[in-house]
Tab-separated table of C-alpha atoms in Angstrom:
chain	number	residue	atom	x	y	z
A	9	MET	CA	112.864	118.335	232.385
A	10	LEU	CA	111.596	116.621	229.426
A	11	ALA	CA	113.642	116.743	226.312
A	12	TRP	CA	112.652	115.891	222.845
A	13	ASN	CA	115.285	114.496	220.722
A	14	PHE	CA	114.572	115.086	217.029
A	15	THR	CA	116.897	113.942	214.438
A	16	SER	CA	116.714	115.747	211.195
A	17	GLU	CA	116.229	112.551	209.227
A	18	GLY	CA	113.358	111.243	211.358
A	19	CYS	CA	111.710	114.639	211.403
A	20	LEU	CA	111.840	114.970	207.659
A	21	ARG	CA	110.264	111.534	207.249
A	22	ARG	CA	107.399	112.411	209.560
A	23	ILE	CA	106.791	115.752	207.832
A	24	ALA	CA	106.871	114.147	204.370
A	25	ALA	CA	104.427	111.446	205.495
A	26	ALA	CA	102.106	114.051	206.995
A	27	LEU	CA	102.188	116.161	203.832
A	28	ALA	CA	101.530	113.131	201.650
A	29	LEU	CA	98.579	112.183	203.825
A	30	ALA	CA	97.231	115.720	203.739
A	31	GLY	CA	97.679	115.881	199.954
A	32	ALA	CA	95.846	112.643	199.427
A	33	VAL	CA	92.950	113.848	201.501
A	34	ALA	CA	92.856	117.270	199.902
A	35	THR	CA	93.087	116.130	196.266
A	36	PRO	CA	89.631	115.557	194.817
A	37	ILE	CA	88.992	112.234	193.100
A	38	ALA	CA	88.674	112.752	189.345
A	39	PRO	CA	85.315	111.571	187.974
A	40	ALA	CA	85.257	108.803	185.356
A	41	ALA	CA	85.479	110.089	181.784
A	42	ALA	CA	82.021	111.232	180.685
A	43	ALA	CA	80.452	109.215	177.818
A	44	ASP	CA	79.190	111.202	174.845
A	45	ASN	CA	75.812	109.717	173.857
A	46	THR	CA	73.337	110.668	171.166
A	47	ASP	CA	70.319	109.066	169.574
A	48	ALA	CA	69.902	108.081	165.935
A	49	SER	CA	66.857	106.974	164.035
A	50	GLY	CA	66.256	104.138	161.614
A	51	ARG	CA	64.261	104.556	158.418
A	52	ALA	CA	62.798	102.347	155.713
A	53	VAL	CA	60.553	103.067	152.762
A	54	VAL	CA	58.319	100.293	151.513
A	55	THR	CA	57.008	100.852	148.018
A	56	LEU	CA	54.619	98.861	145.939
A	57	PRO	CA	56.024	97.057	142.935
A	58	SER	CA	55.886	98.936	139.699
A	59	THR	CA	52.492	99.131	138.095
A	60	LEU	CA	52.542	98.080	134.456
A	61	VAL	CA	49.723	99.236	132.217
A	62	ASN	CA	49.151	98.563	128.514
A	63	LEU	CA	48.422	101.973	126.977
A	64	GLU	CA	48.199	100.817	123.374
A	65	SER	CA	48.114	97.363	121.781
A	66	LEU	CA	50.315	96.240	118.915
A	67	ASP	CA	48.409	96.758	115.660
A	68	PHE	CA	49.756	95.802	112.242
A	69	GLY	CA	46.754	97.536	110.622
A	70	PRO	CA	44.895	96.553	107.444
A	71	ILE	CA	47.048	94.475	105.076
A	72	VAL	CA	46.444	93.331	101.504
A	73	THR	CA	48.348	90.199	100.511
A	74	GLN	CA	48.771	88.411	97.226
A	75	GLY	CA	51.240	86.223	95.380
A	76	THR	CA	53.743	84.675	97.776
A	77	GLY	CA	52.940	86.916	100.708
A	78	GLY	CA	55.554	88.748	102.728
A	79	ALA	CA	56.037	90.500	106.017
A	80	VAL	CA	55.036	93.687	107.802
A	81	THR	CA	57.429	95.195	110.353
A	82	ILE	CA	56.792	97.797	113.042
A	83	ASP	CA	59.899	99.314	114.625
A	84	PRO	CA	59.399	99.439	118.410
A	85	ASN	CA	61.763	102.403	118.786
A	86	THR	CA	60.514	104.716	116.020
A	87	ASN	CA	57.012	103.298	115.445
A	88	GLY	CA	57.857	103.181	111.734
A	89	ILE	CA	56.133	100.571	109.570
A	90	SER	CA	57.429	98.826	106.488
A	91	SER	CA	56.650	95.790	104.351
A	92	VAL	CA	58.490	93.370	102.124
A	93	GLY	CA	57.240	90.928	99.493
A	94	ASP	CA	53.718	90.872	98.094
A	95	VAL	CA	52.127	92.667	101.054
A	96	THR	CA	50.647	96.157	100.962
A	97	ILE	CA	49.949	98.228	104.074
A	98	VAL	CA	46.621	100.029	103.839
A	99	GLY	CA	46.106	103.268	105.779
A	100	THR	CA	48.036	104.662	108.717
A	101	THR	CA	46.524	102.906	111.725
A	102	ALA	CA	49.397	100.496	112.369
A	103	HIS	CA	51.429	101.163	115.532
A	104	ARG	CA	53.644	99.613	118.176
A	105	ALA	CA	52.401	98.527	121.588
A	106	THR	CA	53.123	100.934	124.449
A	107	PHE	CA	53.298	100.090	128.126
A	108	ARG	CA	53.772	102.428	131.072
A	109	ALA	CA	55.392	101.385	134.326
A	110	GLN	CA	55.453	103.511	137.453
A	111	ALA	CA	58.368	102.663	139.718
A	112	PRO	CA	60.378	104.902	142.048
A	113	ILE	CA	63.401	106.605	140.494
A	114	GLY	CA	66.454	104.404	140.967
A	115	THR	CA	64.501	101.128	140.785
A	116	VAL	CA	66.391	98.512	138.761
A	117	MET	CA	64.335	96.103	136.706
A	118	VAL	CA	64.661	93.517	133.978
A	119	MET	CA	62.183	93.511	131.112
A	120	SER	CA	61.245	90.268	129.368
A	121	GLY	CA	58.467	89.112	127.136
A	122	ASP	CA	57.181	86.458	124.821
A	123	PRO	CA	59.405	86.088	121.745
A	124	SER	CA	56.393	85.877	119.460
A	125	VAL	CA	52.637	86.073	119.368
A	126	ILE	CA	50.303	83.874	117.348
A	127	LEU	CA	47.389	85.782	115.869
A	128	THR	CA	44.274	83.680	115.215
A	129	ARG	CA	41.463	84.736	112.860
A	130	ASN	CA	38.274	85.637	114.736
A	131	GLY	CA	35.696	82.964	113.916
A	132	GLY	CA	38.307	80.690	112.336
A	133	THR	CA	41.412	78.637	112.963
A	134	GLU	CA	43.845	80.334	110.588
A	135	THR	CA	46.916	81.891	112.198
A	136	MET	CA	49.807	84.267	111.566
A	137	THR	CA	52.918	84.647	113.696
A	138	ALA	CA	54.545	87.926	114.697
A	139	ASN	CA	58.110	87.803	116.004
A	140	LEU	CA	58.289	90.464	118.711
A	141	VAL	CA	60.967	93.065	119.407
A	142	TYR	CA	61.086	94.943	122.730
A	143	ASP	CA	62.405	98.442	123.361
A	144	SER	CA	62.837	100.303	126.616
A	145	GLY	CA	61.535	103.682	125.644
A	146	THR	CA	61.863	106.641	127.979
A	147	GLY	CA	62.442	107.098	131.693
A	148	LEU	CA	65.056	104.321	131.761
A	149	ILE	CA	68.784	103.805	131.332
A	150	ASP	CA	70.806	100.602	131.041
A	151	THR	CA	72.340	99.364	134.282
A	152	LEU	CA	75.811	98.035	133.518
A	153	VAL	CA	77.998	95.583	135.430
A	154	PHE	CA	81.481	95.128	133.971
A	155	GLY	CA	80.203	96.923	130.875
A	156	LEU	CA	77.349	94.465	130.298
A	157	PRO	CA	73.713	95.498	130.605
A	158	ILE	CA	71.982	93.624	133.426
A	159	GLY	CA	68.806	95.634	133.648
A	160	LEU	CA	67.147	98.996	133.384
A	161	GLN	CA	67.155	101.734	135.994
A	162	ALA	CA	64.246	104.129	136.359
A	163	THR	CA	65.301	107.743	135.756
A	164	ALA	CA	61.774	109.153	135.912
A	165	SER	CA	58.648	108.202	137.840
A	166	ASP	CA	56.986	107.006	134.601
A	167	GLN	CA	58.794	104.517	132.382
A	168	PHE	CA	57.654	103.556	128.893
A	169	PHE	CA	58.243	100.284	127.030
A	170	HIS	CA	57.439	99.628	123.370
A	171	VAL	CA	56.863	96.410	121.467
A	172	GLY	CA	57.002	95.994	117.723
A	173	GLY	CA	57.915	93.104	115.507
A	174	THR	CA	57.553	91.397	112.174
A	175	LEU	CA	54.313	89.754	111.084
A	176	ILE	CA	54.670	86.944	108.543
A	177	VAL	CA	51.759	86.993	106.061
A	178	SER	CA	51.007	84.158	103.642
A	179	GLY	CA	49.944	84.959	100.100
A	180	THR	CA	46.832	82.846	100.720
A	181	GLN	CA	46.056	84.235	104.172
A	182	ALA	CA	42.313	84.082	104.863
A	183	PRO	CA	40.734	87.536	105.178
A	184	GLY	CA	39.527	88.604	108.610
A	185	ASP	CA	40.520	90.124	111.928
A	186	TYR	CA	43.370	88.307	113.671
A	187	GLU	CA	44.082	88.630	117.381
A	188	GLY	CA	46.507	87.178	119.900
A	189	THR	CA	47.954	87.875	123.317
A	190	PHE	CA	51.532	88.278	124.487
A	191	THR	CA	53.020	89.092	127.866
A	192	LEU	CA	55.501	91.755	128.925
A	193	SER	CA	57.049	91.216	132.360
A	194	LEU	CA	59.183	93.290	134.723
A	195	ALA	CA	61.315	91.735	137.431
A	196	TYR	CA	63.020	93.838	140.096
A	197	LEU	CA	66.653	93.468	141.127
């Protein structure tokens, strides 16, 4: 007769090993954590620099001078005209210069221009000097850094700039039409 001799300790080890092996085979392998992917797009908008157009030239109008002469001033903000000294403004044709820029809203720019313009008599060599004053009209606000203005920011698609100034007129100024050219510039930040 054949006898099997099982000890309880050896039997328990064999059963535990068999169960562990069966559990390892029966347990599915967990997949790697799934990655969550999505696409995004990139975007850029390329715009042309602001267009700057002179809508109206600076015009000090007809002036009569005598004695020691004087000065004619056009306020770039209000378009008001005044004179001092022996100078009389004739008529109501005098006006500030007006420029229109077209830049996208939010564009930051710096305006600069010639500090003065020399007007020369047509057909002659006589001159007068106008000291220019610039004003950012409408469609713009000051851009501040630490409370200091560094430029102008477009708040509308059309921005308007005005130029006035003070024309110095001699009492012996030769009669005639006087003309000159000055430049207004915009730089973008």
